[in-house]
Amino acid sequence: MGTLQFLLLCVVIFLPETLAFPAQLRPESWSSIDLEKVKGYLDKFFPVFSKTQNLSIEERIKEMQKFFHLTVTGKLDTETEEIMKLPRCGLPDVSEYQTLPGTPKWKKTNLTYRILSYTSDIPRKNVDNAIKRALMVWSDVTPLHFRRVYGTQADIEIRFARREHGDGAPFDGKGGTLAHAFGPGEGLGGDAHFDNDEKWSNVDKDINLFLVAAHEFGHSLGLDHSNVRGALMYPIYSYQNPETFKLPADDRQGIQKKQKQKVNERGRSKLLHTLSTPLCCSSHCNQEVTKQQCSMAWCSVLPHTCILPSKSCGPCTSNEKWYYWQERRGTMPLTKFSQVRNSSATREHN
């Protein structure tokens, strides 16, 4: 067989494979609509920082797919497109700070909140209750205390708004972004805004206000989004029964790390709650305590020292009616708290 005939035979034999193989490697063609849609989503929720500024659009999609535990293709496939359509929080999924020491957090444990406006979807008393319960999700596992105020500026200002509402982060109408909140700080810091174009609910239909509010208040306290499916701070909304809701471990660990809250040996935090301000915050205590208007005071056994969760406030007088402390064995906090009233002790166990 001549050389030319041999070459022609090779072409005939291998032509189908040589044509098919490059087609598998060729990047998916982007329409202008697809490109605009993907870039808009990435810019909003996976913004470019100094360490990612040189990534291509395909590489940025891969980062998003990794975050959501999708098949990593770098393409706008069906799975990726579906996740982009789901209702979610309006904050980015990546940021330049993590839940580590030195990241944004409140420098106090007693925070105020104010509800500036309401949705017409739910009776006002039900909105009030949903907001209160959503804040309790976090106060139940930290030393934080939330007090509602009226007619004066609060640490956490809460309102329902539509489209552009003055904070540089306009809502997008029904679906898409449900709400957003700002991390601890002055001005907008701590504030939580809810899209009034959504259909809000306090039951198991539409968008449940309690669940969304609890998520947003995590941001108000300085938490980022989590990529753990099932976590409250996961950015995609999913319904859970509010009546049986329990803060997942990932969120609890995150906020306790943020607050430097010690947990007991079983990995759970136990806080002694009171319905009113303990009398240890009276004028008998150091002035710093009353200035902070603390809702919970802690006293060590010896000496009796009033302690806010993050700050020693000075001695209490011996005629104080209530003392609180966490008992220890060596360096390990025990799973109980003690309270003393007029020299008689009671204990609350886990």
Short mmCIF file of C-alpha atoms in Angstrom, two decimals:
data_model
loop_
_atom_site.label_atom_id
_atom_site.label_comp_id
_atom_site.label_asym_id
_atom_site.label_seq_id
_atom_site.Cartn_x
_atom_site.Cartn_y
_atom_site.Cartn_z
CA MET A 1 0.00 0.00 0.00
CA GLY A 2 1.33 3.39 -0.94
CA THR A 3 1.95 6.14 1.60
CA LEU A 4 -0.94 8.31 0.34
CA GLN A 5 -3.41 5.38 0.48
CA PHE A 6 -2.30 4.57 4.06
CA LEU A 7 -2.85 8.17 5.18
CA LEU A 8 -6.31 8.29 3.60
CA LEU A 9 -7.25 5.01 5.33
CA CYS A 10 -6.16 6.44 8.70
CA VAL A 11 -8.30 9.51 8.12
CA VAL A 12 -11.36 7.36 7.36
CA ILE A 13 -10.81 5.14 10.43
CA PHE A 14 -10.11 7.89 12.98
CA LEU A 15 -12.22 10.75 11.62
CA PRO A 16 -15.29 10.22 13.90
CA GLU A 17 -13.16 10.09 17.06
CA THR A 18 -10.98 13.06 16.15
CA LEU A 19 -14.08 15.13 15.48
CA ALA A 20 -15.86 14.09 18.68
CA PHE A 21 -12.97 14.43 21.14
CA PRO A 22 -12.33 18.18 20.77
CA ALA A 23 -16.08 18.83 21.12
CA GLN A 24 -15.97 17.42 24.68
CA LEU A 25 -13.15 19.77 25.66
CA ARG A 26 -14.49 22.90 24.04
CA PRO A 27 -15.84 25.33 26.69
CA GLU A 28 -19.58 25.84 26.66
CA SER A 29 -20.52 28.78 24.48
CA TRP A 30 -21.93 31.72 26.44
CA SER A 31 -24.83 33.74 25.14
CA SER A 32 -24.78 37.40 26.12
CA ILE A 33 -27.83 36.79 28.35
CA ASP A 34 -26.19 33.84 30.13
CA LEU A 35 -22.97 35.76 30.64
CA GLU A 36 -24.78 38.78 32.06
CA LYS A 37 -26.89 36.61 34.36
CA VAL A 38 -23.97 34.61 35.72
CA LYS A 39 -21.70 37.61 36.12
CA GLY A 40 -24.43 39.51 37.96
CA TYR A 41 -24.93 36.63 40.40
CA LEU A 42 -21.21 36.15 40.96
CA ASP A 43 -20.55 39.86 41.42
CA LYS A 44 -23.29 40.05 44.03
CA PHE A 45 -22.74 36.86 45.98
CA PHE A 46 -19.16 35.85 45.12
CA PRO A 47 -17.48 39.25 44.70
CA VAL A 48 -13.92 39.60 43.45
CA PHE A 49 -11.31 40.27 46.13
CA SER A 50 -7.58 40.75 45.78
CA LYS A 51 -6.93 37.01 45.89
CA THR A 52 -9.56 36.22 43.24
CA GLN A 53 -9.27 39.20 40.90
CA ASN A 54 -7.46 37.21 38.20
CA LEU A 55 -9.96 34.34 38.05
CA SER A 56 -11.79 33.69 34.79
CA ILE A 57 -15.58 33.44 34.70
CA GLU A 58 -15.29 29.64 34.56
CA GLU A 59 -13.02 29.60 37.62
CA ARG A 60 -15.41 31.84 39.54
CA ILE A 61 -18.30 29.50 38.68
CA LYS A 62 -16.23 26.62 40.02
CA GLU A 63 -15.77 28.48 43.29
CA MET A 64 -19.54 28.93 43.54
CA GLN A 65 -20.16 25.28 42.70
CA LYS A 66 -17.70 24.20 45.40
CA PHE A 67 -19.45 26.40 47.97
CA PHE A 68 -22.84 24.85 47.22
CA HIS A 69 -21.41 21.31 46.92
CA LEU A 70 -22.44 21.05 43.26
CA THR A 71 -20.68 19.14 40.50
CA VAL A 72 -17.70 21.34 39.68
CA THR A 73 -17.82 22.01 35.94
CA GLY A 74 -17.20 25.72 35.55
CA LYS A 75 -20.28 25.80 33.29
CA LEU A 76 -23.78 27.17 33.62
CA ASP A 77 -25.30 23.70 33.77
CA THR A 78 -28.82 22.88 34.93
CA GLU A 79 -27.78 22.20 38.52
CA THR A 80 -25.98 25.54 38.79
CA GLU A 81 -28.79 27.45 37.13
CA GLU A 82 -31.34 25.96 39.54
CA ILE A 83 -29.38 27.04 42.63
CA MET A 84 -29.20 30.57 41.23
CA LYS A 85 -33.01 30.71 41.03
CA LEU A 86 -33.66 29.81 44.67
CA PRO A 87 -34.80 32.47 47.18
CA ARG A 88 -31.93 33.52 49.39
CA CYS A 89 -30.27 36.09 51.61
CA GLY A 90 -28.93 39.19 49.87
CA LEU A 91 -25.48 39.09 51.46
CA PRO A 92 -22.40 37.66 49.68
CA ASP A 93 -21.45 34.04 50.26
CA VAL A 94 -17.77 34.92 50.55
CA SER A 95 -16.19 37.88 52.27
CA GLU A 96 -12.77 39.03 53.34
CA TYR A 97 -13.37 38.11 56.97
CA GLN A 98 -14.20 34.84 58.62
CA THR A 99 -15.74 33.95 61.99
CA LEU A 100 -12.42 34.33 63.79
CA PRO A 101 -11.08 36.60 66.55
CA GLY A 102 -10.81 40.19 65.37
CA THR A 103 -13.77 40.07 62.97
CA PRO A 104 -16.79 42.37 63.37
CA LYS A 105 -18.63 41.85 66.66
CA TRP A 106 -20.48 43.94 69.18
CA LYS A 107 -18.40 45.28 72.06
CA LYS A 108 -21.35 44.88 74.41
CA THR A 109 -23.74 42.11 75.31
CA ASN A 110 -26.88 44.16 75.85
CA LEU A 111 -28.34 45.15 72.49
CA THR A 112 -31.46 47.08 71.58
CA TYR A 113 -33.76 46.58 68.62
CA ARG A 114 -36.54 48.63 67.07
CA ILE A 115 -39.13 47.70 64.44
CA LEU A 116 -39.55 50.68 62.12
CA SER A 117 -42.09 49.27 59.66
CA TYR A 118 -44.20 46.19 59.07
CA THR A 119 -45.42 43.88 56.34
CA SER A 120 -49.15 43.80 55.68
CA ASP A 121 -49.00 40.02 55.17
CA ILE A 122 -48.93 39.23 58.90
CA PRO A 123 -50.66 40.88 61.88
CA ARG A 124 -48.30 43.21 63.72
CA LYS A 125 -48.36 41.19 66.92
CA ASN A 126 -47.24 38.12 64.93
CA VAL A 127 -44.39 40.10 63.37
CA ASP A 128 -43.35 41.28 66.84
CA ASN A 129 -43.40 37.70 68.09
CA ALA A 130 -41.43 36.34 65.12
CA ILE A 131 -38.74 39.00 65.58
CA LYS A 132 -38.52 38.36 69.32
CA ARG A 133 -38.24 34.59 68.85
CA ALA A 134 -35.65 35.01 66.08
CA LEU A 135 -33.44 37.05 68.41
CA MET A 136 -33.90 34.47 71.16
CA VAL A 137 -32.38 31.87 68.83
CA TRP A 138 -29.06 33.64 69.45
CA SER A 139 -29.54 34.85 73.03
CA ASP A 140 -30.34 31.28 74.11
CA VAL A 141 -26.77 30.16 73.33
CA THR A 142 -24.76 33.29 74.18
CA PRO A 143 -24.57 35.95 76.90
CA LEU A 144 -26.36 38.36 74.54
CA HIS A 145 -29.57 40.06 75.62
CA PHE A 146 -31.97 41.92 73.34
CA ARG A 147 -34.32 44.67 74.52
CA ARG A 148 -36.93 46.32 72.36
CA VAL A 149 -37.03 50.13 72.31
CA TYR A 150 -39.50 52.62 70.88
CA GLY A 151 -38.88 56.12 69.58
CA THR A 152 -35.11 56.04 70.00
CA GLN A 153 -32.32 54.71 67.82
CA ALA A 154 -31.49 51.06 68.40
CA ASP A 155 -28.49 48.85 67.71
CA ILE A 156 -30.60 46.71 65.37
CA GLU A 157 -33.15 48.63 63.31
CA ILE A 158 -35.66 46.42 61.52
CA ARG A 159 -37.85 47.39 58.60
CA PHE A 160 -39.70 46.11 55.55
CA ALA A 161 -38.94 47.93 52.30
CA ARG A 162 -39.21 47.61 48.53
CA ARG A 163 -36.61 48.00 45.76
CA GLU A 164 -34.27 50.94 46.45
CA HIS A 165 -34.56 51.82 50.13
CA GLY A 166 -31.57 54.00 50.88
CA ASP A 167 -28.83 51.57 51.87
CA GLY A 168 -27.21 50.98 48.47
CA ALA A 169 -28.52 47.41 48.28
CA PRO A 170 -31.90 47.55 46.49
CA PHE A 171 -34.26 44.60 46.64
CA ASP A 172 -35.24 42.79 43.44
CA GLY A 173 -38.97 42.19 43.82
CA LYS A 174 -40.69 38.90 44.61
CA GLY A 175 -38.33 35.93 44.69
CA GLY A 176 -34.57 36.17 44.58
CA THR A 177 -33.26 38.21 47.51
CA LEU A 178 -35.50 37.95 50.58
CA ALA A 179 -33.65 40.13 53.07
CA HIS A 180 -30.25 41.41 54.12
CA ALA A 181 -28.55 42.63 57.27
CA PHE A 182 -25.42 44.55 58.17
CA GLY A 183 -22.68 43.42 60.52
CA PRO A 184 -22.03 45.04 63.92
CA GLY A 185 -21.14 48.72 63.89
CA GLU A 186 -22.40 52.27 63.82
CA GLY A 187 -24.98 53.68 61.40
CA LEU A 188 -26.43 50.82 59.36
CA GLY A 189 -24.46 48.34 61.46
CA GLY A 190 -26.70 45.58 62.81
CA ASP A 191 -29.75 46.71 60.83
CA ALA A 192 -31.95 44.11 59.11
CA HIS A 193 -34.13 44.83 56.07
CA PHE A 194 -36.83 42.56 54.64
CA ASP A 195 -38.15 42.72 51.07
CA ASN A 196 -41.77 43.84 51.29
CA ASP A 197 -42.48 42.42 47.83
CA GLU A 198 -42.19 38.92 49.28
CA LYS A 199 -45.22 37.07 50.62
CA TRP A 200 -44.37 36.75 54.31
CA SER A 201 -45.91 34.18 56.59
CA ASN A 202 -45.77 32.98 60.18
CA VAL A 203 -46.88 29.47 59.26
CA ASP A 204 -45.71 26.79 56.83
CA LYS A 205 -46.37 28.54 53.54
CA ASP A 206 -44.82 31.35 51.54
CA ILE A 207 -41.66 32.75 53.20
CA ASN A 208 -41.50 32.19 56.95
CA LEU A 209 -40.51 35.42 58.70
CA PHE A 210 -39.09 33.76 61.80
CA LEU A 211 -36.64 31.63 59.82
CA VAL A 212 -35.44 34.48 57.61
CA ALA A 213 -35.17 36.88 60.56
CA ALA A 214 -33.15 34.39 62.61
CA HIS A 215 -30.74 34.05 59.67
CA GLU A 216 -30.43 37.81 59.19
CA PHE A 217 -29.83 38.44 62.88
CA GLY A 218 -26.89 36.06 62.60
CA HIS A 219 -25.41 38.62 60.21
CA SER A 220 -26.37 41.43 62.60
CA LEU A 221 -24.17 39.67 65.16
CA GLY A 222 -21.24 39.30 62.76
CA LEU A 223 -21.65 35.83 61.25
CA ASP A 224 -20.90 35.05 57.61
CA HIS A 225 -22.76 32.57 55.46
CA SER A 226 -22.07 28.90 56.03
CA ASN A 227 -21.72 26.33 53.26
CA VAL A 228 -23.08 23.61 55.55
CA ARG A 229 -26.42 22.47 54.20
CA GLY A 230 -29.01 22.58 56.96
CA ALA A 231 -27.23 25.35 58.85
CA LEU A 232 -29.30 28.43 59.66
CA MET A 233 -26.59 30.59 58.07
CA TYR A 234 -26.72 28.66 54.78
CA PRO A 235 -27.61 31.38 52.25
CA ILE A 236 -30.44 29.53 50.48
CA TYR A 237 -33.86 29.65 52.13
CA SER A 238 -35.49 26.36 53.06
CA TYR A 239 -38.48 25.81 55.28
CA GLN A 240 -38.25 24.18 58.70
CA ASN A 241 -40.99 23.92 61.29
CA PRO A 242 -40.52 27.03 63.49
CA GLU A 243 -42.18 25.29 66.44
CA THR A 244 -39.53 22.58 66.57
CA PHE A 245 -36.60 24.64 65.28
CA LYS A 246 -33.30 24.09 67.08
CA LEU A 247 -30.16 26.03 66.21
CA PRO A 248 -27.83 23.66 64.31
CA ALA A 249 -24.40 22.91 65.74
CA ASP A 250 -22.56 24.77 62.97
CA ASP A 251 -24.36 28.02 63.82
CA ARG A 252 -24.07 27.54 67.56
CA GLN A 253 -20.34 26.96 67.34
CA GLY A 254 -19.94 29.97 65.06
CA ILE A 255 -21.72 32.44 67.33
CA GLN A 256 -20.05 31.08 70.46
CA LYS A 257 -16.66 31.44 68.82
CA LYS A 258 -17.66 34.97 67.89
CA GLN A 259 -18.70 35.71 71.46
CA LYS A 260 -15.85 33.67 72.95
CA GLN A 261 -18.50 31.84 74.90
CA LYS A 262 -17.23 28.82 76.81
CA VAL A 263 -19.15 25.63 76.31
CA ASN A 264 -19.40 22.70 78.66
CA GLU A 265 -17.76 19.35 78.12
CA ARG A 266 -20.74 18.02 76.19
CA GLY A 267 -20.39 20.77 73.64
CA ARG A 268 -23.50 22.70 74.71
CA SER A 269 -23.74 26.08 76.37
CA LYS A 270 -25.94 26.47 79.39
CA LEU A 271 -27.03 29.96 80.35
CA LEU A 272 -29.11 30.83 83.36
CA HIS A 273 -31.94 33.06 82.16
CA THR A 274 -33.99 35.43 84.28
CA LEU A 275 -37.15 37.23 83.29
CA SER A 276 -36.03 40.53 84.81
CA THR A 277 -32.76 42.29 85.52
CA PRO A 278 -31.01 40.54 88.45
CA LEU A 279 -30.71 42.72 91.50
CA CYS A 280 -26.94 42.37 91.26
CA CYS A 281 -27.23 45.20 88.78
CA SER A 282 -28.50 47.58 91.44
CA SER A 283 -26.76 50.62 92.87
CA HIS A 284 -24.94 48.37 95.34
CA CYS A 285 -22.78 47.08 92.51
CA ASN A 286 -19.95 48.87 90.80
CA GLN A 287 -21.20 51.84 88.76
CA GLU A 288 -19.99 50.22 85.54
CA VAL A 289 -22.59 47.49 85.95
CA THR A 290 -25.53 49.86 86.24
CA LYS A 291 -24.16 51.97 83.42
CA GLN A 292 -24.24 48.90 81.17
CA GLN A 293 -27.81 48.13 82.36
CA CYS A 294 -26.95 44.48 82.36
CA SER A 295 -29.65 41.86 82.18
CA MET A 296 -27.51 39.14 83.68
CA ALA A 297 -24.68 39.45 86.17
CA TRP A 298 -22.20 36.76 87.10
CA CYS A 299 -20.37 36.52 90.39
CA SER A 300 -17.50 34.23 91.25
CA VAL A 301 -17.65 32.50 94.63
CA LEU A 302 -14.48 34.06 96.00
CA PRO A 303 -14.34 36.98 95.82
CA HIS A 304 -17.89 38.05 94.98
CA THR A 305 -17.18 39.95 91.78
CA CYS A 306 -19.86 41.10 89.37
CA ILE A 307 -18.86 40.03 85.89
CA LEU A 308 -20.52 40.80 82.61
CA PRO A 309 -19.82 37.94 80.21
CA SER A 310 -16.80 39.73 78.76
CA LYS A 311 -15.79 42.26 81.40
CA SER A 312 -15.11 42.38 85.14
CA CYS A 313 -17.13 45.16 86.71
CA GLY A 314 -15.81 45.30 90.25
CA PRO A 315 -17.01 44.00 93.62
CA CYS A 316 -20.59 43.49 94.78
CA THR A 317 -21.55 44.33 98.34
CA SER A 318 -22.22 41.56 100.82
CA ASN A 319 -25.88 42.51 101.23
CA GLU A 320 -26.64 41.87 97.58
CA LYS A 321 -29.70 39.65 97.16
CA TRP A 322 -28.55 37.56 94.20
CA TYR A 323 -25.22 36.22 92.99
CA TYR A 324 -24.60 34.06 89.92
CA TRP A 325 -21.58 32.04 89.01
CA GLN A 326 -20.55 29.05 86.94
CA GLU A 327 -18.93 26.39 89.05
CA ARG A 328 -15.65 24.91 87.93
CA ARG A 329 -13.56 21.84 88.56
CA GLY A 330 -10.02 22.93 87.85
CA THR A 331 -10.13 24.76 84.51
CA MET A 332 -13.25 22.95 83.28
CA PRO A 333 -16.61 24.70 83.69
CA LEU A 334 -19.19 22.34 85.15
CA THR A 335 -22.57 21.90 83.51
CA LYS A 336 -24.44 23.89 86.11
CA PHE A 337 -24.82 27.40 87.41
CA SER A 338 -25.31 28.43 91.03
CA GLN A 339 -27.30 31.29 92.41
CA VAL A 340 -27.27 32.52 95.98
CA ARG A 341 -29.98 34.54 97.67
CA ASN A 342 -29.49 35.74 101.24
CA SER A 343 -26.76 33.12 101.76
CA SER A 344 -28.96 30.21 100.64
CA ALA A 345 -27.92 28.37 97.49
CA THR A 346 -29.89 26.72 94.72
CA ARG A 347 -28.49 24.98 91.67
CA GLU A 348 -29.78 24.59 88.15
CA HIS A 349 -28.45 21.54 86.30
CA ASN A 350 -28.42 20.63 82.61
#
